[in-house]
Amino acid sequence: MPGAEFDWEYEMINFEEELKKFQPSTEVDDIKEDIYNRSATDVAGVFEQMFAKKEETVEEE
Amino acid sequence: MVMVCYQCGCHLSEQDYCTSCGADVSLYKKILSLSNFYYNEGLEKARVRDLTGAIECLEQSLKYFSRNVEARNLLGLVYYEIGECTEAMSEWILSMNVEPKKNIASDYMQRIQNNPTRYDAMQQSMKKFNQALEYCRQGSKDLAVIQLKKVLSLSPRFVKAHLLLALLHIDNEDWEKARRELNKALSVDRGNTQALRYLSEVEKMLTPDDIERNEKRRKKEDSVRYQSDNELIIQPGNLVEGTRSGFSMVLNIVIGMILGAAVMYFLVFPSNQKITQEEANKNVQSISEQLDSKTNQIQQLQNQITTLENAKQQLESELDAYEGTQGRLKEMDQLFVAASVYLETKDVNQTAQKLDQVRENVKLEEQSEEFLSLYQTLLGLVGPELSKSYREQGYVSLRAEDYDAAIESFTKAVYYDSNNAEALLNLGDAYRLKDDSVNAIAAYNKLVELFPDTDYALKAGNWLGRLDGMED
């Protein structure tokens, strides 16, 4: 807004808010758990499942 | 990336169907192509060190086709480059799971495992970073800074650590340090949006265009800051010297002096007086305690004097008893003299004289057992002969009708030998002849009592009968 005083505090980086964006790094000891927790679903996998179901339906018919 | 049929696993050609099994692979090929496209994008970005962008593309690629080994390996490499070692290892492990053979991921893993120092540094840097993050959340920012510096000494390319350290510097308004950290982060990951955002804020604080803006903030904090070379100088606002007129300066000096004098008068002097008074009170208290102590000592000494005086008097009285003319030492001496006379001369009369002196001067009932024993021994030695002598003297006196002398001699004879019944009979006779019937009866009765079946007792009995008849 022309003529309005610049809101300096609003412009500044808020430490607390920024800190929330930092997440703890996975430690080496927890690597196994990290791998297991990952979602292995991909689009190609979905496609394969869809095709497999379709094949089954055709065979049944 | 080599495309294979999802149904039979054969290599796909340019056709939209599998040349081996005939399956429709048009859509499948599009999916794989998209995955490949994002991989290529990621690769391009990684080459220009836009690692954040590369990560986004590669993750997208893997969302389309998770078995894209190249994309996964590259993602692991990018993670490794920005210091996210565990993320990198996770990607490589997954990659090895998809393609166990001829996979560069296994080479990467082997290199890490063959370097225990590096592996340990990775572990430590992860732990220390998490610890630093915890410190930040607890508000221990200084500790967090120290911890992050340790992390970066172990893993200098750890972008997340650089960013957190920069954030802490920003929070501390240490703009130059923040900029340095952000530049380090950006030298690793040129496209890190977080770093770029922080840097833009920091640059605003450090560029001359924003001095006016900064002034507002500085005034709020009542301080002055300015850039000198690479150093940010912070000067408290109250030290800023404005242009003041000479009059106001003099007025301020005068007011200051008055205030100083007032402070001295109201605060310093009473304080000093109070201190002096407290010291005096302490001295008085100390002297009073000393006085009490001395008084107690005097009292104790007086008690000791009293006790000692009592003891002295007792000892003096005992000493008088021993050393006086009537004292026990004298008595002992008299007895020793008697014993000495008998032992040296065997003279019964001289011994008797000394024993008489003892008997006259000494209260036998008050003497010690040893004294009495010696006395009785001497008396036993000289007694019978002496008794016989006194009886003879008494008998002479009785014949001469000197009854008093006779009574005295017979009394001594009885004293020195209580078995001398004849002397006792003569004593009764002497009293009787002196017309002292009371003592005469007493002597005769004693004789009858002590020597009942003797001639002396018979005679005494006769005289007792007569004297009783005379009295009646």
Short mmCIF file of N, CA and C in Angstrom, two decimals, chain B residues 303-471:
data_model
loop_
_atom_site.label_atom_id
_atom_site.label_comp_id
_atom_site.label_asym_id
_atom_site.label_seq_id
_atom_site.Cartn_x
_atom_site.Cartn_y
_atom_site.Cartn_z
N ASN B 303 36.25 -20.26 92.84
CA ASN B 303 35.78 -21.55 93.35
C ASN B 303 36.96 -22.46 93.68
N GLN B 304 37.95 -22.41 92.79
CA GLN B 304 39.15 -23.23 93.05
C GLN B 304 39.85 -22.78 94.32
N ILE B 305 39.92 -21.43 94.48
CA ILE B 305 40.59 -20.89 95.69
C ILE B 305 39.86 -21.37 96.94
N THR B 306 38.51 -21.26 96.89
CA THR B 306 37.71 -21.69 98.05
C THR B 306 37.96 -23.16 98.36
N THR B 307 37.92 -23.96 97.30
CA THR B 307 38.16 -25.40 97.48
C THR B 307 39.54 -25.66 98.06
N LEU B 308 40.50 -24.94 97.50
CA LEU B 308 41.88 -25.13 97.97
C LEU B 308 42.05 -24.66 99.42
N GLU B 309 41.36 -23.54 99.73
CA GLU B 309 41.45 -23.06 101.12
C GLU B 309 40.86 -24.08 102.08
N ASN B 310 39.71 -24.65 101.69
CA ASN B 310 39.09 -25.68 102.54
C ASN B 310 40.03 -26.86 102.71
N ALA B 311 40.62 -27.25 101.59
CA ALA B 311 41.55 -28.38 101.65
C ALA B 311 42.74 -28.05 102.53
N LYS B 312 43.18 -26.77 102.37
CA LYS B 312 44.34 -26.34 103.17
C LYS B 312 44.01 -26.39 104.66
N GLN B 313 42.81 -25.87 105.00
CA GLN B 313 42.41 -25.88 106.41
C GLN B 313 42.33 -27.30 106.95
N GLN B 314 41.78 -28.16 106.13
CA GLN B 314 41.66 -29.56 106.56
C GLN B 314 43.04 -30.17 106.79
N LEU B 315 43.92 -29.87 105.82
CA LEU B 315 45.27 -30.42 105.94
C LEU B 315 45.99 -29.83 107.16
N GLU B 316 45.74 -28.51 107.36
CA GLU B 316 46.39 -27.87 108.51
C GLU B 316 45.90 -28.48 109.82
N SER B 317 44.59 -28.72 109.87
CA SER B 317 44.05 -29.32 111.09
C SER B 317 44.62 -30.72 111.30
N GLU B 318 44.74 -31.44 110.16
CA GLU B 318 45.33 -32.77 110.27
C GLU B 318 46.79 -32.67 110.69
N LEU B 319 47.45 -31.66 110.14
CA LEU B 319 48.86 -31.47 110.48
C LEU B 319 49.01 -31.10 111.95
N ASP B 320 48.06 -30.25 112.42
CA ASP B 320 48.09 -29.90 113.85
C ASP B 320 47.92 -31.15 114.70
N ALA B 321 47.00 -32.00 114.22
CA ALA B 321 46.75 -33.22 114.98
C ALA B 321 48.01 -34.09 115.04
N TYR B 322 48.75 -34.05 113.93
CA TYR B 322 49.97 -34.86 113.90
C TYR B 322 51.14 -34.19 114.61
N GLU B 323 51.24 -32.87 114.41
CA GLU B 323 52.46 -32.19 114.85
C GLU B 323 52.30 -31.44 116.17
N GLY B 324 51.08 -31.14 116.66
CA GLY B 324 50.89 -30.36 117.87
C GLY B 324 51.37 -31.13 119.11
N THR B 325 51.44 -30.38 120.27
CA THR B 325 51.89 -31.01 121.51
C THR B 325 50.97 -32.14 121.91
N GLN B 326 49.70 -31.97 121.49
CA GLN B 326 48.73 -33.03 121.76
C GLN B 326 48.53 -33.89 120.53
N GLY B 327 49.33 -33.64 119.53
CA GLY B 327 49.12 -34.31 118.25
C GLY B 327 49.53 -35.76 118.26
N ARG B 328 49.15 -36.43 117.17
CA ARG B 328 49.38 -37.87 117.11
C ARG B 328 50.86 -38.19 116.93
N LEU B 329 51.57 -37.28 116.27
CA LEU B 329 53.02 -37.53 116.12
C LEU B 329 53.69 -37.56 117.49
N LYS B 330 53.22 -36.60 118.31
CA LYS B 330 53.76 -36.55 119.68
C LYS B 330 53.42 -37.83 120.43
N GLU B 331 52.18 -38.24 120.27
CA GLU B 331 51.72 -39.46 120.94
C GLU B 331 52.54 -40.66 120.47
N MET B 332 52.74 -40.70 119.14
CA MET B 332 53.54 -41.80 118.61
C MET B 332 54.96 -41.75 119.17
N ASP B 333 55.48 -40.50 119.20
CA ASP B 333 56.84 -40.35 119.71
C ASP B 333 56.94 -40.87 121.15
N GLN B 334 55.93 -40.51 121.96
CA GLN B 334 55.93 -40.95 123.36
C GLN B 334 55.90 -42.48 123.44
N LEU B 335 55.08 -43.09 122.58
CA LEU B 335 54.99 -44.54 122.61
C LEU B 335 56.32 -45.16 122.14
N PHE B 336 56.92 -44.56 121.07
CA PHE B 336 58.20 -45.06 120.58
C PHE B 336 59.29 -44.92 121.67
N VAL B 337 59.21 -43.80 122.40
CA VAL B 337 60.20 -43.60 123.49
C VAL B 337 60.05 -44.71 124.53
N ALA B 338 58.80 -45.02 124.87
CA ALA B 338 58.55 -46.07 125.87
C ALA B 338 59.10 -47.40 125.36
N ALA B 339 58.81 -47.69 124.06
CA ALA B 339 59.29 -48.95 123.49
C ALA B 339 60.81 -48.96 123.45
N SER B 340 61.39 -47.82 123.07
CA SER B 340 62.85 -47.73 122.99
C SER B 340 63.51 -47.94 124.35
N VAL B 341 62.91 -47.34 125.38
CA VAL B 341 63.44 -47.49 126.74
C VAL B 341 63.41 -48.95 127.16
N TYR B 342 62.30 -49.62 126.87
CA TYR B 342 62.20 -51.03 127.28
C TYR B 342 63.20 -51.88 126.52
N LEU B 343 63.32 -51.65 125.20
CA LEU B 343 64.23 -52.47 124.40
C LEU B 343 65.69 -52.26 124.79
N GLU B 344 66.03 -51.02 125.11
CA GLU B 344 67.43 -50.73 125.41
C GLU B 344 67.79 -51.10 126.86
N THR B 345 66.90 -50.81 127.80
CA THR B 345 67.29 -50.95 129.22
C THR B 345 66.58 -52.09 129.93
N LYS B 346 65.49 -52.56 129.38
CA LYS B 346 64.64 -53.56 130.04
C LYS B 346 64.19 -53.09 131.43
N ASP B 347 64.27 -51.76 131.60
CA ASP B 347 63.91 -51.19 132.91
C ASP B 347 62.41 -50.99 132.94
N VAL B 348 61.77 -51.77 133.81
CA VAL B 348 60.32 -51.76 133.86
C VAL B 348 59.78 -50.44 134.38
N ASN B 349 60.46 -49.89 135.38
CA ASN B 349 59.97 -48.65 135.98
C ASN B 349 60.04 -47.48 135.00
N GLN B 350 61.20 -47.40 134.31
CA GLN B 350 61.33 -46.30 133.33
C GLN B 350 60.29 -46.47 132.20
N THR B 351 60.14 -47.74 131.81
CA THR B 351 59.14 -48.01 130.75
C THR B 351 57.75 -47.65 131.24
N ALA B 352 57.53 -47.99 132.52
CA ALA B 352 56.22 -47.69 133.10
C ALA B 352 55.97 -46.20 133.14
N GLN B 353 57.02 -45.45 133.47
CA GLN B 353 56.87 -43.99 133.49
C GLN B 353 56.46 -43.46 132.10
N LYS B 354 57.19 -44.01 131.11
CA LYS B 354 56.89 -43.54 129.75
C LYS B 354 55.46 -43.95 129.34
N LEU B 355 55.08 -45.18 129.72
CA LEU B 355 53.71 -45.64 129.39
C LEU B 355 52.66 -44.83 130.14
N ASP B 356 53.02 -44.43 131.41
CA ASP B 356 52.10 -43.58 132.16
C ASP B 356 51.89 -42.24 131.44
N GLN B 357 53.03 -41.71 130.91
CA GLN B 357 52.90 -40.43 130.17
C GLN B 357 51.99 -40.61 128.94
N VAL B 358 52.20 -41.77 128.30
CA VAL B 358 51.34 -42.04 127.13
C VAL B 358 49.88 -42.10 127.55
N ARG B 359 49.64 -42.85 128.63
CA ARG B 359 48.25 -43.05 129.08
C ARG B 359 47.61 -41.71 129.51
N GLU B 360 48.46 -40.83 130.12
CA GLU B 360 47.93 -39.54 130.58
C GLU B 360 47.65 -38.59 129.39
N ASN B 361 48.53 -38.64 128.41
CA ASN B 361 48.43 -37.66 127.31
C ASN B 361 47.61 -38.13 126.10
N VAL B 362 47.37 -39.41 126.06
CA VAL B 362 46.76 -39.96 124.84
C VAL B 362 45.37 -40.51 125.14
N LYS B 363 44.45 -40.23 124.20
CA LYS B 363 43.14 -40.87 124.29
C LYS B 363 43.24 -42.15 123.48
N LEU B 364 43.32 -43.26 124.22
CA LEU B 364 43.59 -44.53 123.57
C LEU B 364 42.47 -44.93 122.59
N GLU B 365 41.26 -44.54 122.97
CA GLU B 365 40.13 -44.94 122.11
C GLU B 365 40.16 -44.26 120.73
N GLU B 366 40.97 -43.15 120.62
CA GLU B 366 41.03 -42.44 119.34
C GLU B 366 42.22 -42.87 118.49
N GLN B 367 43.03 -43.77 119.07
CA GLN B 367 44.26 -44.12 118.37
C GLN B 367 44.01 -45.24 117.34
N SER B 368 45.02 -45.33 116.46
CA SER B 368 44.93 -46.35 115.41
C SER B 368 45.15 -47.74 115.99
N GLU B 369 44.80 -48.70 115.19
CA GLU B 369 44.91 -50.10 115.61
C GLU B 369 46.38 -50.48 115.88
N GLU B 370 47.26 -49.95 114.99
CA GLU B 370 48.69 -50.24 115.13
C GLU B 370 49.24 -49.66 116.44
N PHE B 371 48.77 -48.41 116.74
CA PHE B 371 49.20 -47.76 117.99
C PHE B 371 48.79 -48.61 119.20
N LEU B 372 47.53 -49.01 119.18
CA LEU B 372 47.01 -49.79 120.31
C LEU B 372 47.73 -51.13 120.43
N SER B 373 48.02 -51.72 119.28
CA SER B 373 48.69 -53.01 119.28
C SER B 373 50.07 -52.91 119.95
N LEU B 374 50.80 -51.85 119.55
CA LEU B 374 52.14 -51.66 120.14
C LEU B 374 52.03 -51.36 121.64
N TYR B 375 51.04 -50.54 121.93
CA TYR B 375 50.84 -50.16 123.34
C TYR B 375 50.52 -51.40 124.19
N GLN B 376 49.59 -52.22 123.68
CA GLN B 376 49.21 -53.42 124.43
C GLN B 376 50.39 -54.39 124.55
N THR B 377 51.20 -54.46 123.50
CA THR B 377 52.37 -55.35 123.54
C THR B 377 53.34 -54.92 124.65
N LEU B 378 53.58 -53.60 124.63
CA LEU B 378 54.49 -53.08 125.68
C LEU B 378 53.91 -53.31 127.07
N LEU B 379 52.59 -53.06 127.12
CA LEU B 379 51.92 -53.24 128.42
C LEU B 379 52.00 -54.70 128.87
N GLY B 380 51.84 -55.62 127.91
CA GLY B 380 51.91 -57.04 128.24
C GLY B 380 53.31 -57.45 128.70
N LEU B 381 54.30 -56.76 128.13
CA LEU B 381 55.69 -57.11 128.48
C LEU B 381 56.06 -56.61 129.89
N VAL B 382 55.63 -55.37 130.16
CA VAL B 382 56.05 -54.78 131.44
C VAL B 382 54.94 -54.85 132.48
N GLY B 383 53.69 -55.13 132.05
CA GLY B 383 52.52 -55.04 132.92
C GLY B 383 52.61 -55.88 134.20
N PRO B 384 52.78 -57.21 134.07
CA PRO B 384 52.75 -58.05 135.29
C PRO B 384 53.79 -57.63 136.34
N GLU B 385 55.02 -57.36 135.84
CA GLU B 385 56.08 -56.97 136.79
C GLU B 385 55.78 -55.62 137.41
N LEU B 386 55.28 -54.73 136.58
CA LEU B 386 54.95 -53.38 137.04
C LEU B 386 53.77 -53.44 138.02
N SER B 387 52.79 -54.29 137.67
CA SER B 387 51.62 -54.45 138.56
C SER B 387 52.06 -54.95 139.93
N LYS B 388 52.99 -55.90 139.87
CA LYS B 388 53.50 -56.44 141.13
C LYS B 388 54.21 -55.36 141.94
N SER B 389 54.98 -54.52 141.26
CA SER B 389 55.71 -53.44 141.92
C SER B 389 54.75 -52.44 142.55
N TYR B 390 53.72 -52.05 141.72
CA TYR B 390 52.75 -51.08 142.26
C TYR B 390 51.97 -51.67 143.43
N ARG B 391 51.69 -52.98 143.33
CA ARG B 391 50.95 -53.60 144.45
C ARG B 391 51.77 -53.55 145.74
N GLU B 392 53.07 -53.79 145.56
CA GLU B 392 53.95 -53.74 146.76
C GLU B 392 54.00 -52.32 147.33
N GLN B 393 54.12 -51.34 146.41
CA GLN B 393 54.12 -49.93 146.89
C GLN B 393 52.82 -49.63 147.62
N GLY B 394 51.71 -50.10 147.00
CA GLY B 394 50.41 -49.84 147.61
C GLY B 394 50.27 -50.49 148.98
N TYR B 395 50.80 -51.69 149.01
CA TYR B 395 50.71 -52.40 150.28
C TYR B 395 51.49 -51.65 151.37
N VAL B 396 52.66 -51.10 151.03
CA VAL B 396 53.46 -50.30 151.98
C VAL B 396 52.65 -49.09 152.42
N SER B 397 52.04 -48.43 151.45
CA SER B 397 51.25 -47.23 151.77
C SER B 397 50.05 -47.60 152.64
N LEU B 398 49.48 -48.77 152.34
CA LEU B 398 48.31 -49.19 153.15
C LEU B 398 48.71 -49.46 154.58
N ARG B 399 49.90 -50.10 154.74
CA ARG B 399 50.40 -50.34 156.10
C ARG B 399 50.67 -49.03 156.82
N ALA B 400 51.08 -48.05 156.05
CA ALA B 400 51.36 -46.75 156.66
C ALA B 400 50.08 -45.91 156.78
N GLU B 401 48.95 -46.53 156.44
CA GLU B 401 47.63 -45.89 156.50
C GLU B 401 47.54 -44.64 155.59
N ASP B 402 48.41 -44.66 154.59
CA ASP B 402 48.28 -43.60 153.56
C ASP B 402 47.39 -44.19 152.46
N TYR B 403 46.05 -44.08 152.72
CA TYR B 403 45.11 -44.79 151.86
C TYR B 403 45.06 -44.23 150.43
N ASP B 404 45.21 -42.91 150.33
CA ASP B 404 45.15 -42.32 148.98
C ASP B 404 46.29 -42.85 148.10
N ALA B 405 47.51 -42.86 148.70
CA ALA B 405 48.65 -43.37 147.95
C ALA B 405 48.47 -44.84 147.64
N ALA B 406 47.90 -45.55 148.65
CA ALA B 406 47.67 -46.98 148.45
C ALA B 406 46.67 -47.21 147.31
N ILE B 407 45.56 -46.41 147.35
CA ILE B 407 44.55 -46.56 146.28
C ILE B 407 45.17 -46.30 144.89
N GLU B 408 46.02 -45.25 144.85
CA GLU B 408 46.66 -44.92 143.57
C GLU B 408 47.54 -46.07 143.09
N SER B 409 48.33 -46.64 144.02
CA SER B 409 49.25 -47.72 143.64
C SER B 409 48.46 -48.96 143.22
N PHE B 410 47.44 -49.32 144.01
CA PHE B 410 46.65 -50.51 143.67
C PHE B 410 45.91 -50.34 142.32
N THR B 411 45.42 -49.09 142.10
CA THR B 411 44.73 -48.83 140.82
C THR B 411 45.67 -49.09 139.64
N LYS B 412 46.93 -48.58 139.80
CA LYS B 412 47.92 -48.81 138.73
C LYS B 412 48.24 -50.30 138.60
N ALA B 413 48.32 -50.97 139.73
CA ALA B 413 48.63 -52.40 139.69
C ALA B 413 47.54 -53.16 138.92
N VAL B 414 46.30 -52.80 139.20
CA VAL B 414 45.19 -53.45 138.49
C VAL B 414 45.21 -53.08 136.99
N TYR B 415 45.59 -51.81 136.78
CA TYR B 415 45.61 -51.34 135.38
C TYR B 415 46.64 -52.11 134.57
N TYR B 416 47.83 -52.23 135.15
CA TYR B 416 48.90 -52.87 134.39
C TYR B 416 48.76 -54.39 134.32
N ASP B 417 48.00 -54.99 135.19
CA ASP B 417 47.78 -56.44 135.11
C ASP B 417 46.37 -56.72 135.61
N SER B 418 45.49 -56.88 134.65
CA SER B 418 44.07 -57.07 135.03
C SER B 418 43.84 -58.42 135.69
N ASN B 419 44.84 -59.33 135.59
CA ASN B 419 44.70 -60.64 136.25
C ASN B 419 45.24 -60.63 137.70
N ASN B 420 45.69 -59.45 138.10
CA ASN B 420 46.23 -59.35 139.47
C ASN B 420 45.07 -59.21 140.46
N ALA B 421 44.51 -60.37 140.89
CA ALA B 421 43.32 -60.38 141.77
C ALA B 421 43.67 -59.86 143.16
N GLU B 422 44.89 -60.10 143.56
CA GLU B 422 45.29 -59.64 144.89
C GLU B 422 45.30 -58.12 144.94
N ALA B 423 45.82 -57.51 143.89
CA ALA B 423 45.85 -56.04 143.84
C ALA B 423 44.43 -55.48 143.85
N LEU B 424 43.53 -56.18 143.15
CA LEU B 424 42.13 -55.72 143.12
C LEU B 424 41.50 -55.83 144.52
N LEU B 425 41.83 -56.93 145.23
CA LEU B 425 41.33 -57.10 146.60
C LEU B 425 41.88 -56.00 147.52
N ASN B 426 43.20 -55.70 147.34
CA ASN B 426 43.84 -54.66 148.15
C ASN B 426 43.23 -53.29 147.84
N LEU B 427 42.85 -53.09 146.58
CA LEU B 427 42.22 -51.81 146.22
C LEU B 427 40.90 -51.66 146.96
N GLY B 428 40.13 -52.76 147.01
CA GLY B 428 38.86 -52.72 147.74
C GLY B 428 39.12 -52.47 149.23
N ASP B 429 40.19 -53.12 149.76
CA ASP B 429 40.51 -52.91 151.17
C ASP B 429 40.86 -51.44 151.43
N ALA B 430 41.66 -50.89 150.53
CA ALA B 430 42.09 -49.50 150.73
C ALA B 430 40.88 -48.56 150.73
N TYR B 431 39.96 -48.78 149.77
CA TYR B 431 38.75 -47.94 149.77
C TYR B 431 37.94 -48.16 151.05
N ARG B 432 37.85 -49.43 151.44
CA ARG B 432 37.04 -49.73 152.64
C ARG B 432 37.67 -49.04 153.87
N LEU B 433 38.99 -49.12 153.99
CA LEU B 433 39.65 -48.51 155.14
C LEU B 433 39.56 -46.99 155.07
N LYS B 434 39.43 -46.50 153.90
CA LYS B 434 39.26 -45.03 153.76
C LYS B 434 37.80 -44.62 153.96
N ASP B 435 36.97 -45.65 154.28
CA ASP B 435 35.52 -45.44 154.46
C ASP B 435 34.85 -45.01 153.14
N ASP B 436 35.41 -45.44 152.04
CA ASP B 436 34.75 -45.18 150.73
C ASP B 436 34.10 -46.50 150.32
N SER B 437 32.92 -46.76 150.98
CA SER B 437 32.28 -48.07 150.80
C SER B 437 31.80 -48.28 149.36
N VAL B 438 31.43 -47.17 148.67
CA VAL B 438 30.91 -47.32 147.29
C VAL B 438 31.97 -47.91 146.38
N ASN B 439 33.18 -47.27 146.39
CA ASN B 439 34.25 -47.78 145.55
C ASN B 439 34.74 -49.14 146.04
N ALA B 440 34.67 -49.32 147.36
CA ALA B 440 35.10 -50.60 147.92
C ALA B 440 34.18 -51.72 147.41
N ILE B 441 32.87 -51.50 147.46
CA ILE B 441 31.91 -52.52 146.98
C ILE B 441 32.13 -52.79 145.50
N ALA B 442 32.38 -51.67 144.75
CA ALA B 442 32.61 -51.83 143.30
C ALA B 442 33.83 -52.72 143.05
N ALA B 443 34.90 -52.46 143.80
CA ALA B 443 36.13 -53.26 143.61
C ALA B 443 35.87 -54.71 143.99
N TYR B 444 35.18 -54.95 145.14
CA TYR B 444 34.91 -56.34 145.57
C TYR B 444 34.01 -57.05 144.55
N ASN B 445 32.98 -56.37 144.09
CA ASN B 445 32.07 -56.96 143.09
C ASN B 445 32.82 -57.37 141.82
N LYS B 446 33.72 -56.49 141.40
CA LYS B 446 34.51 -56.78 140.20
C LYS B 446 35.37 -58.01 140.41
N LEU B 447 35.92 -58.10 141.62
CA LEU B 447 36.77 -59.26 141.96
C LEU B 447 35.94 -60.54 141.94
N VAL B 448 34.75 -60.48 142.58
CA VAL B 448 33.88 -61.67 142.61
C VAL B 448 33.47 -62.07 141.17
N GLU B 449 33.28 -61.08 140.39
CA GLU B 449 32.83 -61.34 139.02
C GLU B 449 33.96 -61.94 138.19
N LEU B 450 35.17 -61.36 138.29
CA LEU B 450 36.28 -61.81 137.45
C LEU B 450 36.95 -63.08 137.96
N PHE B 451 37.03 -63.21 139.23
CA PHE B 451 37.73 -64.39 139.83
C PHE B 451 36.78 -65.10 140.81
N PRO B 452 35.69 -65.72 140.33
CA PRO B 452 34.62 -66.19 141.23
C PRO B 452 35.04 -67.31 142.21
N ASP B 453 35.87 -68.19 141.78
CA ASP B 453 36.16 -69.36 142.62
C ASP B 453 37.54 -69.29 143.27
N THR B 454 37.89 -68.12 143.66
CA THR B 454 39.21 -67.97 144.30
C THR B 454 39.04 -67.53 145.75
N ASP B 455 40.15 -67.63 146.51
CA ASP B 455 40.12 -67.18 147.91
C ASP B 455 39.87 -65.69 147.99
N TYR B 456 40.44 -64.95 146.92
CA TYR B 456 40.23 -63.50 146.88
C TYR B 456 38.76 -63.19 146.74
N ALA B 457 38.08 -63.99 145.96
CA ALA B 457 36.64 -63.78 145.76
C ALA B 457 35.88 -64.06 147.08
N LEU B 458 36.32 -65.10 147.79
CA LEU B 458 35.67 -65.45 149.06
C LEU B 458 35.80 -64.31 150.08
N LYS B 459 37.06 -63.78 150.14
CA LYS B 459 37.30 -62.65 151.05
C LYS B 459 36.48 -61.45 150.63
N ALA B 460 36.50 -61.20 149.34
CA ALA B 460 35.72 -60.05 148.85
C ALA B 460 34.25 -60.24 149.17
N GLY B 461 33.76 -61.48 149.06
CA GLY B 461 32.36 -61.75 149.37
C GLY B 461 32.07 -61.47 150.84
N ASN B 462 32.97 -61.89 151.71
CA ASN B 462 32.79 -61.61 153.13
C ASN B 462 32.66 -60.12 153.39
N TRP B 463 33.61 -59.38 152.83
CA TRP B 463 33.59 -57.93 153.03
C TRP B 463 32.37 -57.29 152.40
N LEU B 464 31.94 -57.86 151.32
CA LEU B 464 30.72 -57.31 150.69
C LEU B 464 29.52 -57.49 151.63
N GLY B 465 29.46 -58.67 152.30
CA GLY B 465 28.36 -58.93 153.23
C GLY B 465 28.38 -57.96 154.38
N ARG B 466 29.57 -57.73 154.88
CA ARG B 466 29.69 -56.80 156.00
C ARG B 466 29.33 -55.37 155.57
N LEU B 467 29.85 -54.98 154.47
CA LEU B 467 29.58 -53.60 154.03
C LEU B 467 28.08 -53.41 153.73
N ASP B 468 27.46 -54.43 153.16
CA ASP B 468 26.00 -54.34 152.91
C ASP B 468 25.26 -54.19 154.23
N GLY B 469 25.72 -54.98 155.28
CA GLY B 469 25.08 -54.92 156.59
C GLY B 469 25.26 -53.54 157.22
N MET B 470 26.43 -52.97 157.06
CA MET B 470 26.68 -51.64 157.61
C MET B 470 25.80 -50.58 156.93
N GLU B 471 25.65 -50.74 155.64
CA GLU B 471 24.82 -49.75 154.91
C GLU B 471 23.36 -49.85 155.30
#
